């Protein structure tokens, strides 16, 4: 597949109590085709209310990253924990096999919300950041569930809610879904090292990822043919992709594709800020990942051990 398909989600949009009986099967087929060939899809017509909440998070995201360095560092994510500010040049998304290609840290800063987050992780005098991010995590849960149900139906599993049942505790300490706010500063006036990019090649750990991006592009996906496919922002859509956990769960029927964010090329883009909001959907802590088809292609593993393995793999920890 040479491009990321656009799929109309109106048959099961969040303003519907039940799926449209005339259009639901087409939605299932379209999602299945995308997630078994390139692993990514643009969704449109999912829900206007969710868009409004995303817009509010964009506003507070831009406000937070405009703070001076000292103010943001007061919210720095402690080493070995999840949640808080992540400064530029301290992380590389590149997984172990790609590290030699990308020896330098990524050109981005971020803020990670992974419940429960210490109060110290939030900036003083800006309660709207926490309020809106927490609200989006809970609001996005319904879309997460609906996409997971559609995926299970496409795989023709006996229980179409098999994935949904393992994503019930999002927003609590027993859930593992999270939100990351990204800011990619302008590159025009900084020294960019050879092979350094805004975000290195990687696949996501979890089940599915919901990506909200505006204005500036740079996202690229590696397809089955080994080609990098551009996925620029498209108004009225979100990008959804399969994560490693769901590929494992489905015994490799679903595809978790590597992706990256490359540096801007034009002078105007080099002087522009890029922002994105990432909703990482992940199973609940108590989940055991076991191939649904009974093939045992991968041995059963509990989520905590799985997450540790994925983290160690990315950062080459033995």
CSV table of C-alpha atoms in Angstrom, one decimal:
chain,number,residue,atom,x,y,z
A,1,UNK,CA,0.0,0.0,0.0
A,2,UNK,CA,1.5,3.3,-1.1
A,3,UNK,CA,-0.6,5.7,1.0
A,4,UNK,CA,-2.5,5.7,4.2
A,5,UNK,CA,-6.2,5.1,3.5
A,6,UNK,CA,-9.0,7.4,4.7
A,7,UNK,CA,-11.9,5.6,6.3
A,8,UNK,CA,-15.3,7.0,7.1
A,9,UNK,CA,-16.2,6.1,10.7
A,10,UNK,CA,-19.7,7.7,10.6
A,11,UNK,CA,-21.3,4.2,10.7
A,12,UNK,CA,-20.1,3.9,14.3
A,13,UNK,CA,-19.4,7.5,15.3
A,14,UNK,CA,-19.6,8.5,18.9
A,15,UNK,CA,-23.0,10.2,18.5
A,16,UNK,CA,-24.6,6.9,17.6
A,17,UNK,CA,-25.9,4.5,20.2
A,18,UNK,CA,-25.8,1.6,17.7
A,19,UNK,CA,-23.9,1.1,14.4
A,20,UNK,CA,-25.6,1.9,11.1
A,21,UNK,CA,-26.7,-1.6,9.9
A,22,UNK,CA,-26.3,-0.6,6.3
A,23,UNK,CA,-22.8,0.8,6.5
A,24,UNK,CA,-21.2,-1.1,9.4
A,25,UNK,CA,-19.9,-4.0,7.4
A,26,UNK,CA,-18.1,-1.7,5.0
A,27,UNK,CA,-16.5,0.1,7.9
A,28,UNK,CA,-15.3,-3.3,9.3
A,29,UNK,CA,-13.9,-4.3,6.0
A,30,UNK,CA,-12.1,-1.0,5.4
A,31,UNK,CA,-10.5,-1.0,8.8
A,32,UNK,CA,-9.5,-4.7,8.5
A,33,UNK,CA,-7.9,-4.0,5.1
A,34,UNK,CA,-5.9,-1.0,6.4
A,35,UNK,CA,-4.7,-2.6,9.6
A,36,UNK,CA,-3.6,-5.8,7.9
A,37,UNK,CA,-1.7,-4.1,5.1
A,38,UNK,CA,-0.1,-0.9,6.3
A,39,UNK,CA,-1.2,-0.8,10.0
A,40,UNK,CA,-2.3,2.9,9.8
A,41,UNK,CA,-5.5,4.7,8.8
A,42,UNK,CA,-7.0,8.2,8.8
A,43,UNK,CA,-10.4,8.2,10.4
A,44,UNK,CA,-13.0,10.9,9.5
A,45,UNK,CA,-16.5,11.6,10.8
A,46,UNK,CA,-15.9,10.0,14.2
A,47,UNK,CA,-17.3,12.8,16.5
A,48,UNK,CA,-17.4,16.6,16.7
A,49,UNK,CA,-17.4,16.6,20.5
A,50,UNK,CA,-14.1,14.8,20.6
A,51,UNK,CA,-12.7,17.4,18.2
A,52,UNK,CA,-13.7,20.2,20.5
A,53,UNK,CA,-11.9,18.6,23.4
A,54,UNK,CA,-8.8,18.0,21.3
A,55,UNK,CA,-8.8,21.7,20.4
A,56,UNK,CA,-8.8,22.7,24.1
A,57,UNK,CA,-5.8,20.4,24.7
A,58,UNK,CA,-4.0,22.0,21.8
A,59,UNK,CA,-4.6,25.4,23.3
A,60,UNK,CA,-3.1,24.4,26.7
A,61,UNK,CA,-0.3,22.4,25.0
A,62,UNK,CA,0.9,25.5,23.2
A,63,UNK,CA,0.6,27.5,26.3
A,64,UNK,CA,2.6,25.1,28.4
A,65,UNK,CA,5.5,24.8,25.9
A,66,UNK,CA,5.8,28.5,25.7
A,67,UNK,CA,6.9,28.6,29.3
A,68,UNK,CA,10.5,29.2,29.9
A,69,UNK,CA,12.9,26.3,30.4
A,70,UNK,CA,13.1,26.7,34.2
A,71,UNK,CA,9.4,26.7,34.6
A,72,UNK,CA,9.0,23.5,32.5
A,73,UNK,CA,11.8,21.8,34.4
A,74,UNK,CA,9.9,22.1,37.6
A,75,UNK,CA,7.6,19.5,36.0
A,76,UNK,CA,10.3,17.3,34.7
A,77,UNK,CA,9.5,13.6,34.6
A,78,UNK,CA,11.6,11.8,37.3
A,79,UNK,CA,14.0,9.1,36.0
A,80,UNK,CA,12.4,5.7,36.0
A,81,UNK,CA,8.8,7.0,36.3
A,82,UNK,CA,6.0,8.0,33.9
A,83,UNK,CA,4.5,11.5,33.9
A,84,UNK,CA,5.7,15.0,33.5
A,85,UNK,CA,7.9,17.2,31.2
A,86,UNK,CA,10.5,15.6,28.9
A,87,UNK,CA,13.1,18.1,27.6
A,88,UNK,CA,14.6,18.2,24.2
A,89,UNK,CA,17.6,15.9,23.6
A,90,UNK,CA,16.9,13.4,26.4
A,91,UNK,CA,15.0,10.7,24.5
A,92,UNK,CA,15.2,8.8,21.3
A,93,UNK,CA,12.3,6.8,20.0
A,94,UNK,CA,14.5,4.7,17.8
A,95,UNK,CA,14.4,1.0,18.8
A,96,UNK,CA,17.6,-1.0,19.3
A,97,UNK,CA,18.1,-2.1,15.7
A,98,UNK,CA,17.8,1.5,14.5
A,99,UNK,CA,20.0,3.2,17.1
A,100,UNK,CA,23.1,3.1,14.8
A,101,UNK,CA,21.1,4.9,12.2
A,102,UNK,CA,20.0,7.5,14.7
A,103,UNK,CA,22.8,8.0,17.2
A,104,UNK,CA,21.5,11.4,18.4
A,105,UNK,CA,18.5,12.2,20.6
A,106,UNK,CA,15.2,13.3,19.1
A,107,UNK,CA,14.5,17.0,18.4
A,108,UNK,CA,11.3,17.2,20.5
A,109,UNK,CA,10.1,17.9,23.9
A,110,UNK,CA,7.0,16.4,25.5
A,111,UNK,CA,4.7,16.1,28.4
A,112,UNK,CA,3.5,12.6,29.4
A,113,UNK,CA,0.3,11.9,31.3
A,114,UNK,CA,0.3,8.3,32.6
A,115,UNK,CA,-2.2,7.9,35.5
A,116,UNK,CA,-1.6,8.3,38.3
A,117,UNK,CA,0.7,11.3,37.9
A,118,UNK,CA,2.1,13.2,40.9
A,119,UNK,CA,0.8,16.6,41.5
A,120,UNK,CA,4.4,17.8,41.1
A,121,UNK,CA,4.3,16.9,37.4
A,122,UNK,CA,1.7,19.6,36.7
A,123,UNK,CA,2.7,23.2,36.3
A,124,UNK,CA,1.7,25.6,39.0
A,125,UNK,CA,-1.0,28.1,38.1
A,126,UNK,CA,-2.2,26.2,35.1
A,127,UNK,CA,-5.0,23.8,36.3
A,128,UNK,CA,-6.5,23.8,32.8
A,129,UNK,CA,-3.6,21.6,31.5
A,130,UNK,CA,-4.5,18.8,33.9
A,131,UNK,CA,-8.3,19.3,33.5
A,132,UNK,CA,-8.3,19.1,29.7
A,133,UNK,CA,-5.7,16.3,29.4
A,134,UNK,CA,-7.6,14.1,32.0
A,135,UNK,CA,-10.9,14.9,30.2
A,136,UNK,CA,-9.4,13.8,26.8
A,137,UNK,CA,-8.1,10.6,28.2
A,138,UNK,CA,-11.6,9.6,29.4
A,139,UNK,CA,-13.5,11.0,26.4
A,140,UNK,CA,-11.2,9.2,23.9
A,141,UNK,CA,-11.8,6.0,25.7
A,142,UNK,CA,-15.1,5.5,23.9
A,143,UNK,CA,-13.5,5.9,20.5
A,144,UNK,CA,-10.7,3.6,21.6
A,145,UNK,CA,-13.4,1.0,22.5
A,146,UNK,CA,-15.3,1.3,19.2
A,147,UNK,CA,-12.2,1.0,17.1
A,148,UNK,CA,-11.1,-2.1,19.0
A,149,UNK,CA,-14.6,-3.6,18.5
A,150,UNK,CA,-14.5,-3.0,14.8
A,151,UNK,CA,-11.0,-4.6,14.6
A,152,UNK,CA,-12.2,-7.7,16.4
A,153,UNK,CA,-15.2,-8.0,14.1
A,154,UNK,CA,-12.9,-7.7,11.1
A,155,UNK,CA,-10.8,-10.6,12.5
A,156,UNK,CA,-14.1,-12.5,12.9
A,157,UNK,CA,-13.4,-13.3,16.5
A,158,UNK,CA,-16.2,-15.1,18.4
A,159,UNK,CA,-16.4,-12.3,21.0
A,160,UNK,CA,-16.3,-8.9,19.2
A,161,UNK,CA,-15.6,-7.2,22.6
A,162,UNK,CA,-12.6,-9.3,23.4
A,163,UNK,CA,-10.2,-6.4,23.2
A,164,UNK,CA,-12.6,-3.9,24.7
A,165,UNK,CA,-13.0,-5.9,27.9
A,166,UNK,CA,-9.2,-5.5,28.5
A,167,UNK,CA,-9.4,-1.7,28.2
A,168,UNK,CA,-11.9,-0.8,30.9
A,169,UNK,CA,-9.7,0.9,33.4
A,170,UNK,CA,-8.3,3.7,31.3
A,171,UNK,CA,-7.7,6.8,33.5
A,172,UNK,CA,-7.0,4.8,36.6
A,173,UNK,CA,-3.9,3.2,38.2
A,174,UNK,CA,-5.1,-0.2,36.9
A,175,UNK,CA,-5.1,1.1,33.3
A,176,UNK,CA,-2.1,1.7,31.1
A,177,UNK,CA,-3.4,4.1,28.4
A,178,UNK,CA,-1.7,7.5,28.4
A,179,UNK,CA,-1.5,10.8,26.6
A,180,UNK,CA,1.7,12.5,25.3
A,181,UNK,CA,1.8,16.1,24.2
A,182,UNK,CA,4.6,16.8,21.8
A,183,UNK,CA,6.3,20.0,20.7
A,184,UNK,CA,8.8,20.0,17.9
A,185,UNK,CA,10.7,23.3,18.0
A,186,UNK,CA,11.8,25.1,14.8
A,187,UNK,CA,15.0,23.8,13.4
A,188,UNK,CA,16.0,26.9,11.4
A,189,UNK,CA,18.4,28.3,14.0
A,190,UNK,CA,19.7,25.2,15.7
A,191,UNK,CA,22.5,22.9,14.7
A,192,UNK,CA,21.0,19.6,13.6
A,193,UNK,CA,23.4,16.7,13.8
A,194,UNK,CA,23.8,14.2,10.9
A,195,UNK,CA,21.0,11.6,11.0
A,196,UNK,CA,19.2,13.5,13.8
A,197,UNK,CA,15.4,13.7,13.3
A,198,UNK,CA,12.4,15.0,15.2
A,199,UNK,CA,11.4,11.4,16.2
A,200,UNK,CA,13.3,8.3,15.3
A,201,UNK,CA,11.9,5.1,13.8
A,202,UNK,CA,9.8,3.0,16.1
A,203,UNK,CA,6.6,1.1,16.6
A,204,UNK,CA,4.3,1.6,19.5
A,205,UNK,CA,4.0,-0.8,22.4
A,206,UNK,CA,0.3,-0.7,23.1
A,207,UNK,CA,-2.9,-1.7,21.4
A,208,UNK,CA,-3.8,1.2,19.2
A,209,UNK,CA,-2.7,4.8,19.0
A,210,UNK,CA,-4.8,7.8,18.2
A,211,UNK,CA,-2.7,10.7,16.8
A,212,UNK,CA,-4.0,14.2,16.6
A,213,UNK,CA,-1.8,16.4,14.4
A,214,UNK,CA,-2.3,19.9,12.9
A,215,UNK,CA,-0.6,22.2,10.4
A,216,UNK,CA,2.9,20.8,10.0
A,217,UNK,CA,3.6,17.3,8.6
A,218,UNK,CA,6.7,15.1,8.9
A,219,UNK,CA,5.1,11.8,10.0
A,220,UNK,CA,6.2,8.9,7.8
A,221,UNK,CA,5.2,5.2,7.9
A,222,UNK,CA,7.3,2.2,6.7
A,223,UNK,CA,5.1,0.0,4.5
A,224,UNK,CA,5.6,-3.7,3.7
A,225,UNK,CA,7.6,-2.8,0.6
A,226,UNK,CA,10.2,-1.0,2.8
A,227,UNK,CA,9.1,2.4,1.5
A,228,UNK,CA,8.5,5.4,3.7
A,229,UNK,CA,5.0,6.8,3.2
A,230,UNK,CA,4.1,10.3,4.2
A,231,UNK,CA,1.1,10.9,6.4
A,232,UNK,CA,0.5,14.7,6.6
A,233,UNK,CA,-2.2,16.3,8.6
A,234,UNK,CA,-5.7,16.1,6.9
A,235,UNK,CA,-8.4,18.4,8.3
A,236,UNK,CA,-11.2,16.5,10.0
A,237,UNK,CA,-9.2,13.3,10.5
A,238,UNK,CA,-7.2,11.6,13.1
A,239,UNK,CA,-4.5,9.0,12.5
A,240,UNK,CA,-4.9,5.6,14.1
A,241,UNK,CA,-2.3,2.8,14.1
A,242,UNK,CA,-1.9,-0.7,15.4
A,243,UNK,CA,0.6,-1.2,18.3
A,244,UNK,CA,2.9,-4.2,19.1
A,245,UNK,CA,0.5,-5.6,21.7
A,246,UNK,CA,-2.4,-6.0,19.2
A,247,UNK,CA,-0.1,-7.4,16.6
A,248,UNK,CA,1.0,-10.1,19.1
A,249,UNK,CA,-2.5,-10.6,20.4
A,250,UNK,CA,-3.7,-11.3,16.8
A,251,UNK,CA,-0.8,-13.6,16.0
A,252,UNK,CA,0.6,-11.1,13.5
A,253,UNK,CA,-2.7,-10.8,11.5
A,254,UNK,CA,-2.6,-7.1,12.4
A,255,UNK,CA,0.5,-5.0,11.5
A,256,UNK,CA,2.3,-2.7,13.8
A,257,UNK,CA,4.4,-0.6,11.5
A,258,UNK,CA,7.4,1.5,12.2
A,259,UNK,CA,7.0,5.2,11.8
A,260,UNK,CA,9.0,8.4,12.4
A,261,UNK,CA,8.9,12.2,12.2
A,262,UNK,CA,11.4,13.7,9.8
A,263,UNK,CA,12.8,17.2,9.8
A,264,UNK,CA,11.2,20.0,7.8
A,265,UNK,CA,12.7,20.9,4.4
A,266,UNK,CA,11.3,24.2,3.4
A,267,UNK,CA,12.5,27.4,5.1
A,268,UNK,CA,9.0,28.3,6.2
A,269,UNK,CA,8.5,24.9,7.8
A,270,UNK,CA,11.9,25.0,9.5
A,271,UNK,CA,10.8,28.2,11.3
A,272,UNK,CA,7.5,26.7,12.4
A,273,UNK,CA,6.6,24.8,15.5
A,274,UNK,CA,5.0,21.4,15.2
A,275,UNK,CA,2.6,20.1,17.9
A,276,UNK,CA,0.9,16.8,18.2
A,277,UNK,CA,-1.3,15.0,20.8
A,278,UNK,CA,-0.9,11.2,21.1
A,279,UNK,CA,-3.4,8.9,22.8
A,280,UNK,CA,-1.7,5.6,23.5
A,281,UNK,CA,-4.4,3.0,24.0
A,282,UNK,CA,-3.0,0.1,26.1
A,283,UNK,CA,-4.6,-2.9,27.8
A,284,UNK,CA,-5.3,-2.8,31.6
A,285,UNK,CA,-2.5,-3.9,34.0
A,286,UNK,CA,-4.2,-7.3,34.8
A,287,UNK,CA,-4.4,-8.3,31.1
A,288,UNK,CA,-2.7,-11.4,29.8
A,289,UNK,CA,-1.7,-11.2,26.1
A,290,UNK,CA,-2.5,-14.5,24.5
A,291,UNK,CA,-3.0,-15.2,20.8
A,292,UNK,CA,-6.8,-15.1,20.3
A,293,UNK,CA,-6.7,-17.7,17.6
A,294,UNK,CA,-5.2,-20.3,19.9
A,295,UNK,CA,-2.1,-20.7,17.7
A,296,UNK,CA,0.3,-19.9,20.6
A,297,UNK,CA,2.5,-18.2,18.0
A,298,UNK,CA,3.6,-16.1,21.0
A,299,UNK,CA,3.5,-17.5,24.5
A,300,UNK,CA,1.0,-15.9,27.0
A,301,UNK,CA,2.5,-13.0,28.9
A,302,UNK,CA,1.1,-10.6,31.5
A,303,UNK,CA,1.1,-6.9,30.5
A,304,UNK,CA,3.6,-5.8,33.2
A,305,UNK,CA,6.2,-8.3,32.0
A,306,UNK,CA,5.4,-7.4,28.3
A,307,UNK,CA,5.8,-3.7,28.9
A,308,UNK,CA,9.2,-4.3,30.7
A,309,UNK,CA,10.4,-6.4,27.7
A,310,UNK,CA,9.4,-3.7,25.3
A,311,UNK,CA,11.0,-1.0,27.3
A,312,UNK,CA,14.2,-3.0,27.6
A,313,UNK,CA,14.2,-3.8,23.9
A,314,UNK,CA,13.9,-0.2,22.9
A,315,UNK,CA,16.6,1.0,25.2
A,316,UNK,CA,18.9,-2.0,24.8
A,317,UNK,CA,18.7,-3.0,28.5
A,318,UNK,CA,19.6,-6.6,29.3
